[in-house]
mmCIF file of C-alpha atoms (C1' of nucleotides) in Angstrom:
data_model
loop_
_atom_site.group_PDB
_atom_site.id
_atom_site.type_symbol
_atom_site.label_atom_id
_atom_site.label_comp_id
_atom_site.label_asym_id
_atom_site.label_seq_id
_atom_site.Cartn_x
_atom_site.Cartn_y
_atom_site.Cartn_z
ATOM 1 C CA UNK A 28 31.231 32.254 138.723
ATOM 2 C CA UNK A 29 28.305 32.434 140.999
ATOM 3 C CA UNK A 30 24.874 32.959 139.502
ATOM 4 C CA UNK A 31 21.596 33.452 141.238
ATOM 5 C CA UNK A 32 17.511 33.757 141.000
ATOM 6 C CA UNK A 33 15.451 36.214 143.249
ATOM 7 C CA UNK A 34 12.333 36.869 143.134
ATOM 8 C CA UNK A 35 11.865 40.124 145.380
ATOM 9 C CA UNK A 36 8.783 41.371 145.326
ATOM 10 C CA UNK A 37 9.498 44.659 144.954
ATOM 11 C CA UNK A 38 13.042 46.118 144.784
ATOM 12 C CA UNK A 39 12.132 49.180 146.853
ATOM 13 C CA UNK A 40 11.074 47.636 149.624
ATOM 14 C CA UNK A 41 13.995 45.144 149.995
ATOM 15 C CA UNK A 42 16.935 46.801 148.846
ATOM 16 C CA UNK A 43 18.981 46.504 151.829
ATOM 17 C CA UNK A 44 18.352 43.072 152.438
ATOM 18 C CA UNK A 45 18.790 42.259 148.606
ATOM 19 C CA UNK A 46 22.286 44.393 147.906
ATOM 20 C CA UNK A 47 23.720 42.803 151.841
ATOM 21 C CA UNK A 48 22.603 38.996 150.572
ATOM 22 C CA UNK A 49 24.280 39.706 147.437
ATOM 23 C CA UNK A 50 27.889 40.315 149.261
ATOM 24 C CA UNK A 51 26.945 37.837 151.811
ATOM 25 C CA UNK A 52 26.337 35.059 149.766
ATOM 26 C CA UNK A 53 29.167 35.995 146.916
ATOM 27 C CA UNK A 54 27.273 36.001 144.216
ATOM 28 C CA UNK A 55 28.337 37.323 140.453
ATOM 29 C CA UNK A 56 25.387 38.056 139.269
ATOM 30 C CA UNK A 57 21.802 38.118 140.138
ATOM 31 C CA UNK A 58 18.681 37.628 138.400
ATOM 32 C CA UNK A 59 15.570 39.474 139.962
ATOM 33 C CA UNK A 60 11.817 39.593 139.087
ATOM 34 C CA UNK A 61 9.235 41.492 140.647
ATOM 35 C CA UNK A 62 10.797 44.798 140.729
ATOM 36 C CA UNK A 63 7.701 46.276 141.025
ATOM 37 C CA UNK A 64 9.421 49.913 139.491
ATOM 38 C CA UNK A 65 9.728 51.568 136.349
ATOM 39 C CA UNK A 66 13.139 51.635 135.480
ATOM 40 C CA UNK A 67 13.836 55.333 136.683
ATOM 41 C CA UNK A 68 12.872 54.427 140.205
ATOM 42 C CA UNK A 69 14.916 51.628 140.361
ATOM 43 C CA UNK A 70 17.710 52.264 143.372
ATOM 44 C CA UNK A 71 20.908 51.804 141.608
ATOM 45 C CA UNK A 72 23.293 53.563 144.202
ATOM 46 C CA UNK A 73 23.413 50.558 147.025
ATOM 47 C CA UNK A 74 23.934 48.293 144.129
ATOM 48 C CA UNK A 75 27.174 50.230 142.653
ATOM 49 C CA UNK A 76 28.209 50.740 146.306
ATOM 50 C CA UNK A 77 28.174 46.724 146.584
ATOM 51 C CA UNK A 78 30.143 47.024 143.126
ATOM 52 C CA UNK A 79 27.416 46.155 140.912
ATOM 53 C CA UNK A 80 26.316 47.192 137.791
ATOM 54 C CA UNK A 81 22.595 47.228 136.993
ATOM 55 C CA UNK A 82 20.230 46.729 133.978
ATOM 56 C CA UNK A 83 16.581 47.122 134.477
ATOM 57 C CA UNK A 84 13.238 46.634 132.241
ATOM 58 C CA UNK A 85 10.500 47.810 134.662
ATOM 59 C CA UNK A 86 7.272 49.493 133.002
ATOM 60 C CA UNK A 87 4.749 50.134 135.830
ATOM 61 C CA UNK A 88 4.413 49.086 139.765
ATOM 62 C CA UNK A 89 3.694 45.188 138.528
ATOM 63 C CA UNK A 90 6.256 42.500 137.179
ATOM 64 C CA UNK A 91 9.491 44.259 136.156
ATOM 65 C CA UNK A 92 13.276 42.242 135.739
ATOM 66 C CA UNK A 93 16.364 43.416 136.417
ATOM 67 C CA UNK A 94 19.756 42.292 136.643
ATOM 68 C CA UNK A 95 23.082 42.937 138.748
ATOM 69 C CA UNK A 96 26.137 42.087 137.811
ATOM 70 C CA UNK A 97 29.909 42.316 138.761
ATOM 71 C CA UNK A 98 31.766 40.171 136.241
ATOM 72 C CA UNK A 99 30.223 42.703 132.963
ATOM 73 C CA UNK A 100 26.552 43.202 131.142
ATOM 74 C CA UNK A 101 26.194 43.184 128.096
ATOM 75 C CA UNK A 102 24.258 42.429 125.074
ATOM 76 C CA UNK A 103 20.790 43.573 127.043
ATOM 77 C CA UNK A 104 17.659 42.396 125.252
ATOM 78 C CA UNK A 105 13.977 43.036 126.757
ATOM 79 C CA UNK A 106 11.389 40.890 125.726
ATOM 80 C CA UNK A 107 11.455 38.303 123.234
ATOM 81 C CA UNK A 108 10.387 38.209 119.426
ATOM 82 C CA UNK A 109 6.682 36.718 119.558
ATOM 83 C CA UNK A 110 6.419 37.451 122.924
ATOM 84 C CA UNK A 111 2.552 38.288 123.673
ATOM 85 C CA UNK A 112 1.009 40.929 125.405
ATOM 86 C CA UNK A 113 -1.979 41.296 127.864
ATOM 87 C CA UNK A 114 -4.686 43.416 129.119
ATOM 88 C CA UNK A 115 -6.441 46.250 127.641
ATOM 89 C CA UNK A 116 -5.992 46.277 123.538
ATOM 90 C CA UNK A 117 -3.907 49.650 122.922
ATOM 91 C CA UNK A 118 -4.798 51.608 119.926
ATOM 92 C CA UNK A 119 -3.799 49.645 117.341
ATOM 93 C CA UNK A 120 -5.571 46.920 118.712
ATOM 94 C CA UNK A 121 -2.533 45.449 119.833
ATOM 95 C CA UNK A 122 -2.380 44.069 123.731
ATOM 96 C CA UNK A 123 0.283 45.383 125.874
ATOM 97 C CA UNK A 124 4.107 44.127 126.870
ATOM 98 C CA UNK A 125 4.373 43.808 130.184
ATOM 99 C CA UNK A 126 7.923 43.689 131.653
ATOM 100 C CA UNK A 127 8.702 39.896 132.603
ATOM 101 C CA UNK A 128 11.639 38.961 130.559
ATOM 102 C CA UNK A 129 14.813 40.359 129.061
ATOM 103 C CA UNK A 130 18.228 38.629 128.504
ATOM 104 C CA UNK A 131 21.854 39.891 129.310
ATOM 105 C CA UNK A 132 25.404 38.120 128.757
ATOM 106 C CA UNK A 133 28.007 37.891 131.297
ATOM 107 C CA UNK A 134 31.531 36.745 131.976
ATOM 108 C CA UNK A 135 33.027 35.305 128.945
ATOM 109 C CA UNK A 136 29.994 34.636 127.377
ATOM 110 C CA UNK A 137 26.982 32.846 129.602
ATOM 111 C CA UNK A 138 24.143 34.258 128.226
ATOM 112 C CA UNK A 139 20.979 34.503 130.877
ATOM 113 C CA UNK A 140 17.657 35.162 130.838
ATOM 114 C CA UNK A 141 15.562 36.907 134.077
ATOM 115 C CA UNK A 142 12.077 35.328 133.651
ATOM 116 C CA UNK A 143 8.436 36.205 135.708
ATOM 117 C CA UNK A 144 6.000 33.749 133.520
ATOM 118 C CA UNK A 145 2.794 35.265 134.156
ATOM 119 C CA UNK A 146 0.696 33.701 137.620
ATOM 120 C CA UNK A 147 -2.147 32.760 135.070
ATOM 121 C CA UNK A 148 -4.483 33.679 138.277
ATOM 122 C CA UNK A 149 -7.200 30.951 137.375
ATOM 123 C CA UNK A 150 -7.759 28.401 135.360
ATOM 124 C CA UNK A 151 -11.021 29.925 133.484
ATOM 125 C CA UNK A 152 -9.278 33.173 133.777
ATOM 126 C CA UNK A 153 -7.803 34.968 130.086
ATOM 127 C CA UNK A 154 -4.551 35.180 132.130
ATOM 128 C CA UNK A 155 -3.987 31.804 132.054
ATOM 129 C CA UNK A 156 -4.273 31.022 128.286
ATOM 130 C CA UNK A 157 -1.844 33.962 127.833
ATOM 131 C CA UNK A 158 0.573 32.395 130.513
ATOM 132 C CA UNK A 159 0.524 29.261 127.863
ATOM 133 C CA UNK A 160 1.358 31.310 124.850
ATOM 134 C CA UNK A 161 3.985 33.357 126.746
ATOM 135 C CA UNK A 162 5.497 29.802 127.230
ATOM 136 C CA UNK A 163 5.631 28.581 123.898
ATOM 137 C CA UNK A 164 6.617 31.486 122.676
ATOM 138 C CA UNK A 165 9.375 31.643 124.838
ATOM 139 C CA UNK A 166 10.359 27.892 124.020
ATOM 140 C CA UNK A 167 10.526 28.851 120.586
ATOM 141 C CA UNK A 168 13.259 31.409 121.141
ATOM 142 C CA UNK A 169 14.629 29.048 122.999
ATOM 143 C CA UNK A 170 14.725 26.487 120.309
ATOM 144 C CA UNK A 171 15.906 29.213 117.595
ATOM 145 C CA UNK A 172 18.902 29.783 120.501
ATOM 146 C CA UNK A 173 20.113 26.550 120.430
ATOM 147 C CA UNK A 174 20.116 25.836 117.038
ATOM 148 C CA UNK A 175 22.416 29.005 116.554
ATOM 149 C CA UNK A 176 24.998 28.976 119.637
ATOM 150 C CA UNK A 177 25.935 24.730 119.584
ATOM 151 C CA UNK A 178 27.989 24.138 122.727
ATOM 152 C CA UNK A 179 26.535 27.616 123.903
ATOM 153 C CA UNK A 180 25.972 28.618 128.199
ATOM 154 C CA UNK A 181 22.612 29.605 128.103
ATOM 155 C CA UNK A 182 20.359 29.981 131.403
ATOM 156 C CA UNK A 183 16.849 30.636 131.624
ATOM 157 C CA UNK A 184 15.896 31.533 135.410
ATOM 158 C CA UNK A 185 13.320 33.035 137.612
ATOM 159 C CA UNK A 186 9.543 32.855 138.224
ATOM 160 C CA UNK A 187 8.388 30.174 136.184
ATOM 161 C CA UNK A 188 5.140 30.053 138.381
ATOM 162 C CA UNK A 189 5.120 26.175 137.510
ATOM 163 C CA UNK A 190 5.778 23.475 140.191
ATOM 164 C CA UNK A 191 6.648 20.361 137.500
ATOM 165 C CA UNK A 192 6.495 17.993 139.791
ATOM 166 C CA UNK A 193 4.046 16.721 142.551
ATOM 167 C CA UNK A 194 6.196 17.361 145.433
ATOM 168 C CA UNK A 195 6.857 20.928 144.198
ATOM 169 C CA UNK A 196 3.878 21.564 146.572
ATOM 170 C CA UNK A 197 3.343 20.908 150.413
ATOM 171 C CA UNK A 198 0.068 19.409 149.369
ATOM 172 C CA UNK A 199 -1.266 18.683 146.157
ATOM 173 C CA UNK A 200 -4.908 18.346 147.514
ATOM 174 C CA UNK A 201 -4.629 22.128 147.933
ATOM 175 C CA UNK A 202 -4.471 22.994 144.183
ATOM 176 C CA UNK A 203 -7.217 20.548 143.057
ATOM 177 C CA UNK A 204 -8.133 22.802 139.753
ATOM 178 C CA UNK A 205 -5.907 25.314 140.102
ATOM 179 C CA UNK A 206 -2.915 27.129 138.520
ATOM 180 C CA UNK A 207 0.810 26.089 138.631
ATOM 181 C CA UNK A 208 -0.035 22.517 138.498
ATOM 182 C CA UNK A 209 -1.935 22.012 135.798
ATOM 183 C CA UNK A 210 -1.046 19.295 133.205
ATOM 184 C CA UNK A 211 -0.679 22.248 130.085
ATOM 185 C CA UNK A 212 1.407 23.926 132.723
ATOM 186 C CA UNK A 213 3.733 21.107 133.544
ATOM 187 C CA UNK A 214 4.107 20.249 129.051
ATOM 188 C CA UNK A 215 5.003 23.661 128.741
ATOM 189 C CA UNK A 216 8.069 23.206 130.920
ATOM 190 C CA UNK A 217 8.437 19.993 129.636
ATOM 191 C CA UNK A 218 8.810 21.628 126.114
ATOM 192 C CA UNK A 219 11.744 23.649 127.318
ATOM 193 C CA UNK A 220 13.541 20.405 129.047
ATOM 194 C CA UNK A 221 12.943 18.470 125.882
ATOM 195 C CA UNK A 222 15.139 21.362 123.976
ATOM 196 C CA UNK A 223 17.988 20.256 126.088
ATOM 197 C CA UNK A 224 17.796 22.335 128.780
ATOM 198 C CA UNK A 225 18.118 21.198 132.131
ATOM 199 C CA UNK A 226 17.057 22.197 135.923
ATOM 200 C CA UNK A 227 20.451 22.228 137.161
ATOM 201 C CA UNK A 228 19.764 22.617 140.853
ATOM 202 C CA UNK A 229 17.465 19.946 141.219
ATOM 203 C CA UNK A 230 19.925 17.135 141.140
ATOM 204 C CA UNK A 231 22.036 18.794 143.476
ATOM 205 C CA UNK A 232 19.397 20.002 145.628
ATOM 206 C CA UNK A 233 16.600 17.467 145.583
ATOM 207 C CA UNK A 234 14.052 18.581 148.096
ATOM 208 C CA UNK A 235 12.728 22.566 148.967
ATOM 209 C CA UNK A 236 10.321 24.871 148.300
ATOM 210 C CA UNK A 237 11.625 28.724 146.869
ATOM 211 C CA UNK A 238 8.149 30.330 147.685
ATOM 212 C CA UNK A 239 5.597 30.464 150.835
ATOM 213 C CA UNK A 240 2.956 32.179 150.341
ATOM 214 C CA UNK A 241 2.922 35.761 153.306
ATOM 215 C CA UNK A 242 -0.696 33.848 154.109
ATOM 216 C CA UNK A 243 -1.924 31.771 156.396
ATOM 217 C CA UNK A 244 1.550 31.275 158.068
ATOM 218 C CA UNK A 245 2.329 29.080 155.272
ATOM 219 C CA UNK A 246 6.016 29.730 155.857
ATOM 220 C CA UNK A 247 6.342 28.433 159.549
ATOM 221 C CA UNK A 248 4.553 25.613 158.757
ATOM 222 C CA UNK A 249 6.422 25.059 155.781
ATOM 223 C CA UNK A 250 3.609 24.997 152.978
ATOM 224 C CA UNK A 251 5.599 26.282 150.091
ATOM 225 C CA UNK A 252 6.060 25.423 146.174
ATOM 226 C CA UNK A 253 8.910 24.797 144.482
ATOM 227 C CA UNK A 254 8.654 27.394 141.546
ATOM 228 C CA UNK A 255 11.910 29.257 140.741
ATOM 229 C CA UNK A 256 14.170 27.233 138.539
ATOM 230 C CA UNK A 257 17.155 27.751 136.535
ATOM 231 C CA UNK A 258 17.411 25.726 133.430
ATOM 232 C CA UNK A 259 20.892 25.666 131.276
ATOM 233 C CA UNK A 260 21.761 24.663 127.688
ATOM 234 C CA UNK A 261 24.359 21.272 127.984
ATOM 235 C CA UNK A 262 27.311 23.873 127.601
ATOM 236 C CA UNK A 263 25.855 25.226 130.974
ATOM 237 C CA UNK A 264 25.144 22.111 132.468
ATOM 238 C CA UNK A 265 28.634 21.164 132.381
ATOM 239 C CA UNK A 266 30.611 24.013 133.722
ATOM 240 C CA UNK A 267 28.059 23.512 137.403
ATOM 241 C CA UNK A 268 29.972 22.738 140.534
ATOM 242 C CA UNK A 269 27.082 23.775 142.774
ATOM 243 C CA UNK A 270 23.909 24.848 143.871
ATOM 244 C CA UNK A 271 21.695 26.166 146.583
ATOM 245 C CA UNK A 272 18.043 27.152 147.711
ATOM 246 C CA UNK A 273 18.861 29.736 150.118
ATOM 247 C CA UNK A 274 16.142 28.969 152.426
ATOM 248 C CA UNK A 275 17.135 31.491 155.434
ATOM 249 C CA UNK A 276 16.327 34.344 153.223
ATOM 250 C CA UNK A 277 12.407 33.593 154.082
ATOM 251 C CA UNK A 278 12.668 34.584 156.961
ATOM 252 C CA UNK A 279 13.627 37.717 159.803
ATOM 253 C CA UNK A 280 12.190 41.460 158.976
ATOM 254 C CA UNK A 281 10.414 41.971 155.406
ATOM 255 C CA UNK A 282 11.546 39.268 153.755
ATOM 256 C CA UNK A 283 10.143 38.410 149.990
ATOM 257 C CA UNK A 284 7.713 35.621 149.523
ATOM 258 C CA UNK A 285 10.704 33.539 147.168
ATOM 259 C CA UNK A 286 14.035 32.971 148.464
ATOM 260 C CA UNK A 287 17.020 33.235 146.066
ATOM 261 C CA UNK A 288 18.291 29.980 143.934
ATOM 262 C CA UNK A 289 22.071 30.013 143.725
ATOM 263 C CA UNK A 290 23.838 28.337 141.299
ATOM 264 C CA UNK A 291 27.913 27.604 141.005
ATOM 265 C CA UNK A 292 29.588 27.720 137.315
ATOM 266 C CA UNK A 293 33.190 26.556 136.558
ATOM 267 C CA UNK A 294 34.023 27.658 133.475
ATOM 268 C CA UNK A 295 36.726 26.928 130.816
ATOM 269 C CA UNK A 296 37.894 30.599 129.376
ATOM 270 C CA UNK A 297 39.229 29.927 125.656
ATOM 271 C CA UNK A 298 41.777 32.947 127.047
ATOM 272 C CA UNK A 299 42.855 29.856 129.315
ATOM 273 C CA UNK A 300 43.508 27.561 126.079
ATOM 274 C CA UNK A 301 45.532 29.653 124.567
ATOM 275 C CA UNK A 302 47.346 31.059 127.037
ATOM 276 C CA UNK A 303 51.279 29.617 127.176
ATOM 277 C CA UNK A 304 51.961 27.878 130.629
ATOM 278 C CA UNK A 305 54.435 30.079 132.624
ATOM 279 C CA UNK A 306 55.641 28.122 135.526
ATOM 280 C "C1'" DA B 292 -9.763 34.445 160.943
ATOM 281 C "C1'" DT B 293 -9.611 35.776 153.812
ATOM 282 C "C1'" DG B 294 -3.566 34.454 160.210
ATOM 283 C "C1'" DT B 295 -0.176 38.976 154.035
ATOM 284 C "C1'" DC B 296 2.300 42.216 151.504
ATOM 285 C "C1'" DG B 297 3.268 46.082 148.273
ATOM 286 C "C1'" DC B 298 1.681 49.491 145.114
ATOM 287 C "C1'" DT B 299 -1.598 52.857 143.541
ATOM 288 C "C1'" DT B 300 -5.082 56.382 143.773
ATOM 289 C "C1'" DT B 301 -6.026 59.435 147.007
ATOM 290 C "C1'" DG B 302 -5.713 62.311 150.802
ATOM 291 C "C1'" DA B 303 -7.942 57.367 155.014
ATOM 292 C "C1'" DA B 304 -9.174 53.648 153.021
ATOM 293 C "C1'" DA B 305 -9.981 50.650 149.187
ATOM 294 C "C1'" DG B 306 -8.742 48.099 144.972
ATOM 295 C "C1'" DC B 307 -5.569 45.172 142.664
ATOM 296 C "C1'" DG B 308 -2.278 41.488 141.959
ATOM 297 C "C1'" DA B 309 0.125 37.794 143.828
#
DNA sequence: ATGTCGCTTTGAAAGCGA
């Protein structure tokens, strides 16, 4: 089973390039953020002509998941108990649910999360506290998850708009009190790795950025962050054979600002235990 | 060079978010 991460700014604008990588690069299922459509303008038909089925959760023209899938969906869930809201209080005083996470199972029984953790914009900005609580909040379905499903393949990719580590960015004098670096930032991934799961590309893929900024040429000269990651439960962890940043995606006509993360799962089907040898 | 892109409201250009 192949697996992958994409955030691509904007379904509409990339379909073609998205639906051809998918075929290209073999992949099972994909994992996008950034739609950037409500669900009704999403463009299903080149994905069923690729042979993928789709589930969306886009609200407006901002965030929006989706994902594709040719090995089954099923079991959708959007959003996440706890999970906070942001921006204008609705009438009940409430803040609004914007679209950045829902969770789908596929194949025998990998369950997956599409992520977009909110930017947090600055660090003196309201966004950014609310980035923190979307976090934790997230963690502790996370937790709840793992406690319930032992042994379990769970994955929790996308967006994480977090670069853990130093060399996650081409310079860390550039982001001197700024977001994705900060030290609340980097805990709150932290939290989530000391649940058990696990960034299972890094190890196989130890250096590369997944997003350059369109600006300031920042992808020819290779000024990129490292923030798209795919972390699995231990039952995940062990069925991985591979993984890939798929770099080239960055760059020809309107590509998206993040490349896809591709990761390679061998299962072992319990049809496959039980199953008498025949030859 | 604030070296870009995509979406929206609007009806060409500006605001917003990233």
């Amino acid at each position: 089973m192949r697996v992958a991460t994409w955030n691509v700014n904007s379904i509409r604008a990339r379909v073609g390039r998205v639906t051809d990588w998918l075929q290209r690069a073999d992949v099972d299922v994909l994992a996008m953020q950034e739609i950037k459509c409500k669900d009704a303008q999403f463009p299903h038909e080149p994905f069923e002509a690729a042979g993928y089925e789709v589930a969306t959760h886009g609200l407006s023209q901002w965030n929006g998941v989706a994902f594709a899938s040719r090995i089954g969906l099923a079991d959708v869930e959007l959003d996440f108990p706890g999970m906070p809201g942001f921006g204008k209080p609705l009438p009940d005083g409430s803040l609004p649910l914007e679209a950045r996470a829902m969770a789908v199972t596929v194949g025998d029984d990998v369950r997956l999360w599409s992520l977009y953790v909110p930017n947090g914009r600055e660090l003196d900005n309201p966004h950014y506290p609310y980035k923190l609580e979307w976090l934790d909040r997230l963690a502790d379905v996370a937790q709840r998850w793992l406690g319930d499903h032992e042994g379990g393949a769970l994955a929790m990719m996308g967006d994480w708009n977090i670069a853990p580590l130093d060399e996650d960015v081409w310079d860390l004098r550039a982001f001197e009190g700024a977001t994705h670096v900060s030290e609340p930032e980097r805990e709150a991934f932290r939290r989530f790795e000391g649940l058990g799961l696990a960034d299972v590309v890094r190890p196989l893929v130890p250096t590369g950025y997944t997003y350059w900024d369109y600006k300031q040429l920042r992808f020819p000269r290779n000024e990129g962050m490292r923030i798209d990651f795919v972390l699995g439960s231990p039952g995940f962890q062990d069925a991985v054979t591979g993984a890939a940043i798929e770099r080239d995606e960055r760059k020809g006509d309107a590509p998206s600002d993040h490349v896809p993360v591709v990761v390679d799962l061998e299962l072992d089907s319990p049809l496959d235990d039980d199953r008498p040898m025949i030859f």
